[in-house]
Tab-separated table of C-alpha atoms in Angstrom:
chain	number	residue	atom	x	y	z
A	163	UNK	CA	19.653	-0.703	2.968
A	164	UNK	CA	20.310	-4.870	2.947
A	165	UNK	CA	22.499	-6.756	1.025
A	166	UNK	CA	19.509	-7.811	-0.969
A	167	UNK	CA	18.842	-4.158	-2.425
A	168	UNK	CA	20.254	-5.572	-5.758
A	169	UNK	CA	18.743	-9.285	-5.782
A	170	UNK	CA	20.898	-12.188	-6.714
A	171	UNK	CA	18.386	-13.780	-10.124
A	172	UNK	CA	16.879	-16.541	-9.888
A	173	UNK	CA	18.543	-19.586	-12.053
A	174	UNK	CA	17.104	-21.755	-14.455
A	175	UNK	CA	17.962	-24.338	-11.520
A	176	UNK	CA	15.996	-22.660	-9.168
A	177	UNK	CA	12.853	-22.574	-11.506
A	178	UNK	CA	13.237	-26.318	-12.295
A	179	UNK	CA	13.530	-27.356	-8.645
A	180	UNK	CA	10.391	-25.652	-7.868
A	181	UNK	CA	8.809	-27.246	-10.239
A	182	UNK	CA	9.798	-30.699	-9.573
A	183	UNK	CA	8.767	-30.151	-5.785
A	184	UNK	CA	5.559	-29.209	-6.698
A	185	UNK	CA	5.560	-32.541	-8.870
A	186	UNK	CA	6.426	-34.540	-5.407
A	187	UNK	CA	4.094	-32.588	-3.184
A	188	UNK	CA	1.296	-33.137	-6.068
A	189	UNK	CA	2.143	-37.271	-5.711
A	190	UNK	CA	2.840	-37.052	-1.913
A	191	UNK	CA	-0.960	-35.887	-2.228
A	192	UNK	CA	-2.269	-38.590	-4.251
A	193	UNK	CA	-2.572	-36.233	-7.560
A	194	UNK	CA	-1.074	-36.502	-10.767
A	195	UNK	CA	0.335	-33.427	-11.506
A	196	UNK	CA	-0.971	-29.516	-11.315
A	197	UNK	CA	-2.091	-27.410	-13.797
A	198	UNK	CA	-1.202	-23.682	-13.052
A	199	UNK	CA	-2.678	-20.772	-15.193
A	200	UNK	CA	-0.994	-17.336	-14.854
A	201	UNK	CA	-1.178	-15.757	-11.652
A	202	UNK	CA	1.483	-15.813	-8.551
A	203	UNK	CA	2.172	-19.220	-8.578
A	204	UNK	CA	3.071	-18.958	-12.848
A	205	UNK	CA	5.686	-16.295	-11.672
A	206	UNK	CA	7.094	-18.602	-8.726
A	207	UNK	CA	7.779	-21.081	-11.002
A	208	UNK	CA	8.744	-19.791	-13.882
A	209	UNK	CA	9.248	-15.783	-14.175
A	210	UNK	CA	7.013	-15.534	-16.666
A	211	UNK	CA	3.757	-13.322	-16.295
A	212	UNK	CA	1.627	-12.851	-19.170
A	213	UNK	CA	1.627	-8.411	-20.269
A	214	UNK	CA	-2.264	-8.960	-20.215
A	215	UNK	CA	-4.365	-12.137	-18.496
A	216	UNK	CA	-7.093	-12.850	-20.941
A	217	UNK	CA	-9.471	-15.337	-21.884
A	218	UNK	CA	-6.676	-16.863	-24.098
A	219	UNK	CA	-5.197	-20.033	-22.597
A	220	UNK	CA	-2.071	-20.255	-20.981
A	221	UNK	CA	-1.033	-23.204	-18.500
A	222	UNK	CA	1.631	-24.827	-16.925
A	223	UNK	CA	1.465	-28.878	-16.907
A	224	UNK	CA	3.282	-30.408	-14.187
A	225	UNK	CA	3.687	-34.268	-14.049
A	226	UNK	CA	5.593	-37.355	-13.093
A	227	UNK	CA	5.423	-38.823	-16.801
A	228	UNK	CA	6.610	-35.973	-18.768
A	229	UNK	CA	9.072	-32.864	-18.869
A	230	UNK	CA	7.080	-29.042	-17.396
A	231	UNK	CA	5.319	-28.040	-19.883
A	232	UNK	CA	4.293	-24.298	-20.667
A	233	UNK	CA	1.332	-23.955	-23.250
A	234	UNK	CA	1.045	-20.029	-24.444
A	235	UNK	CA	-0.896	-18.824	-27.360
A	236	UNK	CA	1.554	-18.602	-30.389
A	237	UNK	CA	1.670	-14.728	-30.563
A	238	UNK	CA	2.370	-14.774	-26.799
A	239	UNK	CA	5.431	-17.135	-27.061
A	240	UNK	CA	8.165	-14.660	-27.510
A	241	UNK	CA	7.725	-12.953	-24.513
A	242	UNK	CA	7.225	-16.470	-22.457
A	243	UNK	CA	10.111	-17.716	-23.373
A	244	UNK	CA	11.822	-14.205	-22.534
A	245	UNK	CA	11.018	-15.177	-18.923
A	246	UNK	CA	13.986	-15.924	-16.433
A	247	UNK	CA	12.940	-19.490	-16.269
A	248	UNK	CA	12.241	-20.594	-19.666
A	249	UNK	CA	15.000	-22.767	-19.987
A	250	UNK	CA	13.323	-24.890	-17.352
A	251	UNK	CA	10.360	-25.612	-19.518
A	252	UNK	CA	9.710	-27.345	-22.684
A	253	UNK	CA	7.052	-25.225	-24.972
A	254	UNK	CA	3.459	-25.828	-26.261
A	255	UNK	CA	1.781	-23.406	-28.216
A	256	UNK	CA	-1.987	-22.699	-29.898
A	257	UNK	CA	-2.943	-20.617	-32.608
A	258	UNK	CA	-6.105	-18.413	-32.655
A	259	UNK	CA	-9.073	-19.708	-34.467
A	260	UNK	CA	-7.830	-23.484	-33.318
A	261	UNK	CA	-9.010	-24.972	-29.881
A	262	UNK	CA	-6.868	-24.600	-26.946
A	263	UNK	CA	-7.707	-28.044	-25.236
A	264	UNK	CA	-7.320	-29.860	-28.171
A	265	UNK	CA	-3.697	-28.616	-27.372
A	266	UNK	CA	-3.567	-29.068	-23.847
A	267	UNK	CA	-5.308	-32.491	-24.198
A	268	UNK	CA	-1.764	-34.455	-24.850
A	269	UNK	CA	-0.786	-33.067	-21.851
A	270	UNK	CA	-3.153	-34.207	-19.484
A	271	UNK	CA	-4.000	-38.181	-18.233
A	272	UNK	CA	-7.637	-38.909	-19.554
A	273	UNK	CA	-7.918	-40.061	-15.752
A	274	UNK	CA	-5.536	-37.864	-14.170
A	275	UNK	CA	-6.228	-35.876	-10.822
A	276	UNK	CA	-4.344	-32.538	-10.841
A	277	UNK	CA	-4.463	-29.956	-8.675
A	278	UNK	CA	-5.383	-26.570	-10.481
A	279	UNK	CA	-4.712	-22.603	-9.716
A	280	UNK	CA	-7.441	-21.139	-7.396
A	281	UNK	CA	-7.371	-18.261	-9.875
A	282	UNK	CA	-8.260	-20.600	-13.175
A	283	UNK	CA	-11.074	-19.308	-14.967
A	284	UNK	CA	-13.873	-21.163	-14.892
A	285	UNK	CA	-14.142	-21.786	-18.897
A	286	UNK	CA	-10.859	-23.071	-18.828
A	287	UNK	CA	-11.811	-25.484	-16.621
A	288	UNK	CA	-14.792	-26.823	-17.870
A	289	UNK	CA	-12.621	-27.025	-21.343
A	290	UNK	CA	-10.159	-29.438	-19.655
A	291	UNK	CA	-13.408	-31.439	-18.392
A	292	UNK	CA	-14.976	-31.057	-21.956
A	293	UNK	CA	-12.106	-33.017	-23.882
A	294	UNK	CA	-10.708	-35.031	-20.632
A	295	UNK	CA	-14.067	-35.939	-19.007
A	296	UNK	CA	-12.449	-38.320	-17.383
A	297	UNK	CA	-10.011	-36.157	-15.415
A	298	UNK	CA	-10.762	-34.065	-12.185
A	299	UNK	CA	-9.660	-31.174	-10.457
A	300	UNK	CA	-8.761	-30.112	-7.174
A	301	UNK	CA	-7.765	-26.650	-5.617
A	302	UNK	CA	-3.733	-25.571	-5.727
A	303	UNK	CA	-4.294	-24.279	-2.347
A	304	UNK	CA	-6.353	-26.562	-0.458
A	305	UNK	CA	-4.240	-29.741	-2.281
A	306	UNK	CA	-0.882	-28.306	-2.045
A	307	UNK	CA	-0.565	-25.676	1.158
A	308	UNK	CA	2.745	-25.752	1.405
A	309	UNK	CA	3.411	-24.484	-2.745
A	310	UNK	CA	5.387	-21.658	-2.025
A	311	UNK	CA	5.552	-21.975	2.115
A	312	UNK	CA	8.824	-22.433	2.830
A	313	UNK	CA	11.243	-19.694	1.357
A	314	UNK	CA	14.963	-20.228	0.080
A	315	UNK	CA	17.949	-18.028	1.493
A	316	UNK	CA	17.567	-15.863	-2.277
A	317	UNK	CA	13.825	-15.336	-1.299
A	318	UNK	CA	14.214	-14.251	2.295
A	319	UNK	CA	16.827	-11.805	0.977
A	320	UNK	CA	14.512	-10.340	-0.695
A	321	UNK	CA	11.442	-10.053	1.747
A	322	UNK	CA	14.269	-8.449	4.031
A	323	UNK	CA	14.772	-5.830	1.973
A	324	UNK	CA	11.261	-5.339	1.485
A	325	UNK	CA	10.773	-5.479	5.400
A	326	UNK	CA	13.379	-2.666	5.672
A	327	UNK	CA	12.201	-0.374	2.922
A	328	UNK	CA	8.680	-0.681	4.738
A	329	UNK	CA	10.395	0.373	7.851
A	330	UNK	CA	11.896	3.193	6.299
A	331	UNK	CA	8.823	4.129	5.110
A	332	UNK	CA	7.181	4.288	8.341
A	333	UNK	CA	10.022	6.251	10.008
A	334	UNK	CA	9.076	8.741	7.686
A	335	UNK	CA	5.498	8.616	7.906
A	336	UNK	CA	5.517	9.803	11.409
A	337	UNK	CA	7.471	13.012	10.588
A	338	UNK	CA	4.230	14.223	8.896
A	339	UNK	CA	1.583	16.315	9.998
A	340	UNK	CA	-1.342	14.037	10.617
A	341	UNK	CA	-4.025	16.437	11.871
A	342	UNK	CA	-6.332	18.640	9.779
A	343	UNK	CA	-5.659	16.017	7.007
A	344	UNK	CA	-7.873	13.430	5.339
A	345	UNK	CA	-6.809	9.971	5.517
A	346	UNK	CA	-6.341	10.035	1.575
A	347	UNK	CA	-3.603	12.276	1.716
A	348	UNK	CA	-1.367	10.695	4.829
A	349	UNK	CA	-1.868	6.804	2.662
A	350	UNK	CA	-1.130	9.304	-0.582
A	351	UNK	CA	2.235	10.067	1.124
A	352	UNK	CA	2.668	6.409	2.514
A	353	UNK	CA	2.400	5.077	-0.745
A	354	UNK	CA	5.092	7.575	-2.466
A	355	UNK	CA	7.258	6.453	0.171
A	356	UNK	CA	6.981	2.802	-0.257
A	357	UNK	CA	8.099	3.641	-4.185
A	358	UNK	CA	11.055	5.826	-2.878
A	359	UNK	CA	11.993	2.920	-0.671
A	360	UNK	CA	12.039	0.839	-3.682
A	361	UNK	CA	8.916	-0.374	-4.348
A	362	UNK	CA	7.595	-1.360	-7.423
A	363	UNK	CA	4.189	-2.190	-6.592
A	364	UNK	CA	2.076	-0.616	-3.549
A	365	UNK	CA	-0.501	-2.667	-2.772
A	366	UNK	CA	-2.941	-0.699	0.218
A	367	UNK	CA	-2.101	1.704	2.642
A	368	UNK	CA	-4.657	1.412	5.147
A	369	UNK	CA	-4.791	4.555	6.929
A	370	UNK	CA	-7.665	4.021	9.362
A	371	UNK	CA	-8.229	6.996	11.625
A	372	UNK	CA	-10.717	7.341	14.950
A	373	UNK	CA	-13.650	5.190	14.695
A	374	UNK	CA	-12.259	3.655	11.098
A	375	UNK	CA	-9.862	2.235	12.860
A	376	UNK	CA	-12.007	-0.257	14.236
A	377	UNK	CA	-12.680	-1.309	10.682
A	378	UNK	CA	-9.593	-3.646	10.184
A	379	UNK	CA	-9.742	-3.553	6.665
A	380	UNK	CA	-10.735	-0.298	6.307
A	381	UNK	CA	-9.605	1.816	3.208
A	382	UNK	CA	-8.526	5.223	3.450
A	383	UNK	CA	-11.375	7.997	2.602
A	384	UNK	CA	-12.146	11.283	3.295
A	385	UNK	CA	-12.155	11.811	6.426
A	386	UNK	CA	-10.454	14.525	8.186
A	387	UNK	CA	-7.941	13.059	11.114
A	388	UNK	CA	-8.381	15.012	14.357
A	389	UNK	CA	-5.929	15.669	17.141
A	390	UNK	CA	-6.545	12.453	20.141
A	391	UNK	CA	-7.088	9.916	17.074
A	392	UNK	CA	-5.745	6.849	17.408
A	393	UNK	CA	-4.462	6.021	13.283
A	394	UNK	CA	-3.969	2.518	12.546
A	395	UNK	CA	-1.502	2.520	9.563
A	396	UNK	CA	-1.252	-0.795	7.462
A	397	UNK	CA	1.216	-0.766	4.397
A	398	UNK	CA	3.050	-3.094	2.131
A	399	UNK	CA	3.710	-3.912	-1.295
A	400	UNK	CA	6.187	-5.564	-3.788
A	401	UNK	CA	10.245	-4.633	-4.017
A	402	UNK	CA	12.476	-7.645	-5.839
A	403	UNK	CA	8.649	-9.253	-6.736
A	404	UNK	CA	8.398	-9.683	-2.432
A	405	UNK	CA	5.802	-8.491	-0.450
A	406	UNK	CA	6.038	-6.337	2.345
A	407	UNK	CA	3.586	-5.857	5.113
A	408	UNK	CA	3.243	-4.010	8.332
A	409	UNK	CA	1.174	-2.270	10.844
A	410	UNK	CA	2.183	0.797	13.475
A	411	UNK	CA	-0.672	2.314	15.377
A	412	UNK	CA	0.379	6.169	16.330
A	413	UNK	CA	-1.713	8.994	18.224
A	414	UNK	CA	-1.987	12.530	16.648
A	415	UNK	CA	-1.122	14.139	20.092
A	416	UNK	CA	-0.679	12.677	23.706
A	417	UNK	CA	-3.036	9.294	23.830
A	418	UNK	CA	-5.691	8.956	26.447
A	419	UNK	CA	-4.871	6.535	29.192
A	420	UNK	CA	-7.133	3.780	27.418
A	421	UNK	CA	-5.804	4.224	23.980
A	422	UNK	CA	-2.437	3.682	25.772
A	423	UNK	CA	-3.828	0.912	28.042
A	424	UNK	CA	-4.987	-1.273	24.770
A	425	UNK	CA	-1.656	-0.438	22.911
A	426	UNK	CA	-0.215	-1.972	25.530
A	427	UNK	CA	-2.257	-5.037	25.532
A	428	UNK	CA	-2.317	-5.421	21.266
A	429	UNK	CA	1.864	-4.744	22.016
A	430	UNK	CA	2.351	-7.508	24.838
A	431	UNK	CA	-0.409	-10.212	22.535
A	432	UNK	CA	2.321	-9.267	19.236
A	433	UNK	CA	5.280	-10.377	21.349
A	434	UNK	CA	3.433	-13.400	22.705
A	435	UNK	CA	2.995	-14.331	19.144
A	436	UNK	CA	6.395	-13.513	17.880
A	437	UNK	CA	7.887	-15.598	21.360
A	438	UNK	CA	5.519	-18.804	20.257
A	439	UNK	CA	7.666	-19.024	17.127
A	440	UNK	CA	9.672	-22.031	16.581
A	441	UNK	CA	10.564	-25.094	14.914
A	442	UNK	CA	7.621	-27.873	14.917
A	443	UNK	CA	4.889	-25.768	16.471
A	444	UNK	CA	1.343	-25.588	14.874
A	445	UNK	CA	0.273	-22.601	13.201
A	446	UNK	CA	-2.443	-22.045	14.943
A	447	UNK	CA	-0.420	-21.984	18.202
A	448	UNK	CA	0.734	-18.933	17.121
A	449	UNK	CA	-2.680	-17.395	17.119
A	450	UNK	CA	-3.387	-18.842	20.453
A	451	UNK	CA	-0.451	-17.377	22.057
A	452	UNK	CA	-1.464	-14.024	20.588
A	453	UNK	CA	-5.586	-14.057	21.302
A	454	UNK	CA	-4.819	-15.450	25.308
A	455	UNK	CA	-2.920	-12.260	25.987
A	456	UNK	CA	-6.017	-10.238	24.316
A	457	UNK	CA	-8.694	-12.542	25.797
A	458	UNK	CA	-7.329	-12.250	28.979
A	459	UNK	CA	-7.421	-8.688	29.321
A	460	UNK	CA	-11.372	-8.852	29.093
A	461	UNK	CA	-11.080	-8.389	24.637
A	462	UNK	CA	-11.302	-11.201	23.125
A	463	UNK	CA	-14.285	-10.691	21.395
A	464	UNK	CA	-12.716	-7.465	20.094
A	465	UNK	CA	-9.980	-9.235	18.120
A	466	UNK	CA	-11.971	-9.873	14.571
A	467	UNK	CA	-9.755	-11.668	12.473
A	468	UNK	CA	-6.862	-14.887	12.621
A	469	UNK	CA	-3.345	-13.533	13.545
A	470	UNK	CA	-1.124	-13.910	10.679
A	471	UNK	CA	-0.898	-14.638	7.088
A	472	UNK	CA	2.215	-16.226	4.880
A	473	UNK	CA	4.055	-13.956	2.424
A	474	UNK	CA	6.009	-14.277	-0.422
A	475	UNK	CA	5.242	-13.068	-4.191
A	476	UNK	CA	1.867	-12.265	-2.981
A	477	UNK	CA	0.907	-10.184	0.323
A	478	UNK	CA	-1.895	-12.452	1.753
A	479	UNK	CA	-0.533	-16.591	0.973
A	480	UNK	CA	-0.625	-19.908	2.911
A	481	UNK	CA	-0.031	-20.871	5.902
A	482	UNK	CA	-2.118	-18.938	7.837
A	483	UNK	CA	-2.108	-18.366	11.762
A	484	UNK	CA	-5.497	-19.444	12.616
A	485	UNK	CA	-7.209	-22.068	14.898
A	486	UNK	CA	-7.734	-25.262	13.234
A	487	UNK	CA	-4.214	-24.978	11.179
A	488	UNK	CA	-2.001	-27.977	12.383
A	489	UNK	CA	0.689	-27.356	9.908
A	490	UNK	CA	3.956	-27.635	11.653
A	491	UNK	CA	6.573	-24.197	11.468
A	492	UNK	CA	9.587	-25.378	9.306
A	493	UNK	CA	12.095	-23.664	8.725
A	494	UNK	CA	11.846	-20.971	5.775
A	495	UNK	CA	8.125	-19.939	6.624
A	496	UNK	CA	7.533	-16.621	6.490
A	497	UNK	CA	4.198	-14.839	7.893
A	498	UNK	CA	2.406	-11.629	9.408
A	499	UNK	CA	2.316	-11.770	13.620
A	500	UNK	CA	-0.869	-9.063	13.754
A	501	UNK	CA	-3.349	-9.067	16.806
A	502	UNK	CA	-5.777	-6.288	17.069
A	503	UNK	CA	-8.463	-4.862	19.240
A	504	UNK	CA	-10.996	-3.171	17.515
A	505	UNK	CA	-13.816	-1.536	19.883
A	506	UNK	CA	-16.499	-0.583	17.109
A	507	UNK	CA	-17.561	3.383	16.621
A	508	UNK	CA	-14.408	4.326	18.569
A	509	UNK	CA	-10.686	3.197	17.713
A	510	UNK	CA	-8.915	0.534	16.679
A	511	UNK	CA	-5.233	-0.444	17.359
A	512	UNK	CA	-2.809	-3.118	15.886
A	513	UNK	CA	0.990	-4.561	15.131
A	514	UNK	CA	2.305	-6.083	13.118
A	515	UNK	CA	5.728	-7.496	12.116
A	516	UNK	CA	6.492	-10.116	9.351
A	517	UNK	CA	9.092	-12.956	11.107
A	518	UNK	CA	10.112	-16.115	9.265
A	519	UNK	CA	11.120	-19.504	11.167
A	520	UNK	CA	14.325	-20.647	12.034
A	521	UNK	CA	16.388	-23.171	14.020
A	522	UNK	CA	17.298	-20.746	16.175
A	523	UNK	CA	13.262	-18.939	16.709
A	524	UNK	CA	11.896	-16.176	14.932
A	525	UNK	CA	13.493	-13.790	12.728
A	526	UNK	CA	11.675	-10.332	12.158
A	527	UNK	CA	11.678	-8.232	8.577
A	528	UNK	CA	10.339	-5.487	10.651
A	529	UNK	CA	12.173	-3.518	13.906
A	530	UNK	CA	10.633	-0.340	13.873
A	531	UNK	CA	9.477	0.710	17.663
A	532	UNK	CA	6.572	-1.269	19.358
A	533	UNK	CA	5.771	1.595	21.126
A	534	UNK	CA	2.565	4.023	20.931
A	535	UNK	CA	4.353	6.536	18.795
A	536	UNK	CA	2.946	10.008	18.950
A	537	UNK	CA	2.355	12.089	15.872
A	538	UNK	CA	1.282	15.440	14.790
């Protein structure tokens, strides 16, 4: 499908210059260092992703005064240093039946400032606090936005060939029958396509017929799609551990003229965000291009949510498209372009196409049609 269908790995190189980039952006940001307990940004920068997360510790200590340093409960160690960037690390490890931050205490500055995984659990935390009270905390993704931002060639490889496989998946969506089905069974079929395409992991498959479809978020259930329905169809997962993520609107039989008239305004507000794409423009410019287009047309008030999301490992990661976000495109970004109108008890219709930044303007992982495509 791409070149990418069989991923160049990641080197131990490319695991320890993460890491020591998230040591600069951690000092650039007056911090110390991070602390990052398993979860996406574990995998990012270092492959490794614990079989089970449980209450036992495991962190990643990043600093300017010492090597990256991966504490893992002893019976856990074989498989962390398995991972495909364990070279990169040195290794700490604790015993059950001993404390855990009496391990990860040498680690940590009595009066260091770190920044610390959204996803930490809370115990953890307060342990750190109980044996370092002197130390503080700060959030990975309100300290550190641009952690996993800006993607290398290897890594937008790979979101390509997720982009295609979603495509592919869509192309064959639409050769399905639609009506006299429940919306279980169309995302049922979505999702077995995403795995054929090469999917590992499917994460929703939003299949939002008729009045659900004004219900952005809205999770597929039982009810039975009807011929005139406008279906909003949102998909993505993981393929090479990047996500995938896109959004058709199609009609089960010839639309009505307003179900084609607000197509056509949700189409023309995707383009304007897509065109607004380039090198040193705010995020949220992006969403303003998009929203004028829909605000103009007399909907603004329909359009519910901000207009695009990053992606990477994860489906939903900064930067976001959203008034109030001055971060600057660079080069490497990748993110959603996805205005909607959503008029409540009746329909809903959106696009949406993942692009990433370069010199030259946007790039799209998605070129399936724009247009109202009609299904049966």
């Amino acid at each position: 499908m791409t070149e990418f269908d069989a991923p160049v790995p990641f080197t131990s190189e490319d695991y320890a210059a993460r890491m020591r980039g998230v040591v600069d952006q951690a000092v650039a940001a007056g911090l110390t260092g991070a602390v990052v307990t398993p979860g996406p940004d574990l995998v990012w920068l270092t492959g490794y992703q614990p079989t089970a997360i449980t209450e036992r510790l495991t962190a990643l200590v990043l600093a300017a005064d010492h090597p990256p340093t991966l504490l893992v409960p002893r019976l856990e160690r074989p498989d962390a240093e398995a991972a495909e960037g364990a070279t990169a690390v040195t290794f700490a490890d604790w015993t059950d039946g001993t404390d855990p931050y009496d391990a990860v205490a040498p680690l940590l500055r009595g009066d260091g400032s770190y920044a610390i995984s959204d996803s930490a659990w809370a115990m953890h935390l307060l342990g750190f606090q109980g044996v370092l009270p002197g130390s503080s905390y700060r959030s990975m993704t309100h300290s550190l936005p641009m952690l996993r931002a800006v993607k290398d060639a290897n890594e937008i490889g790979r979101l390509a060939a997720a982009g295609a496989a979603a495509d592919a998946a869509y192309g064959e969506i639409k050769k399905v029958r639609f009506a006299g089905r429940k919306e279980t069974e169309v995302a049922a079929d979505l999702a077995g396509l995403l795995r054929e395409f090469g999917h590992s992991q499917v994460d929703f498959t939003v299949v939002g017929s008729g009045p659900n479809g004004a219900n952005p978020h809205h999770e597929a259930g039982g009810r039975t799609i009807q011929p005139g329905d406008a279906v909003v169809l949102d998909f993505g997962g993981l393929k090479h551990g990047y996500g995938s993520d896109t959004t058709r609107t199609v009609c089960v039989g010839e639309p009505t003229s307003e179900i084609q008239e607000i197509h056509d305004i949700v189409r023309a507000a995707q383009q304007a965000g897509v065109d607004a794409v380039r090198v040193g423009v705010a995020c949220q410019e992006i969403d303003r291009a998009a929203r004028a287009v829909i605000t103009e047309a007399g909907y603004g008030a329909e359009f519910l949510h901000r207009t695009g999301h990053g992606i990477g490992v994860t489906t939903h990661e900064p930067p976001y498209m959203v008034e109030g976000e001055e971060q600057p495109l660079v080069p490497g970004m990748c993110f959603s372009v996805e205005p909607g109108i959503y008029l409540a008890g009746r329909f809903g219709v959106r696009i949406e196409d993942i692009v990433t930044v370069t010199e030259d303007g946007p790039r799209s992982f998605n070129n399936t049609d724009h247009r109202l495509a009609v299904v049966e």
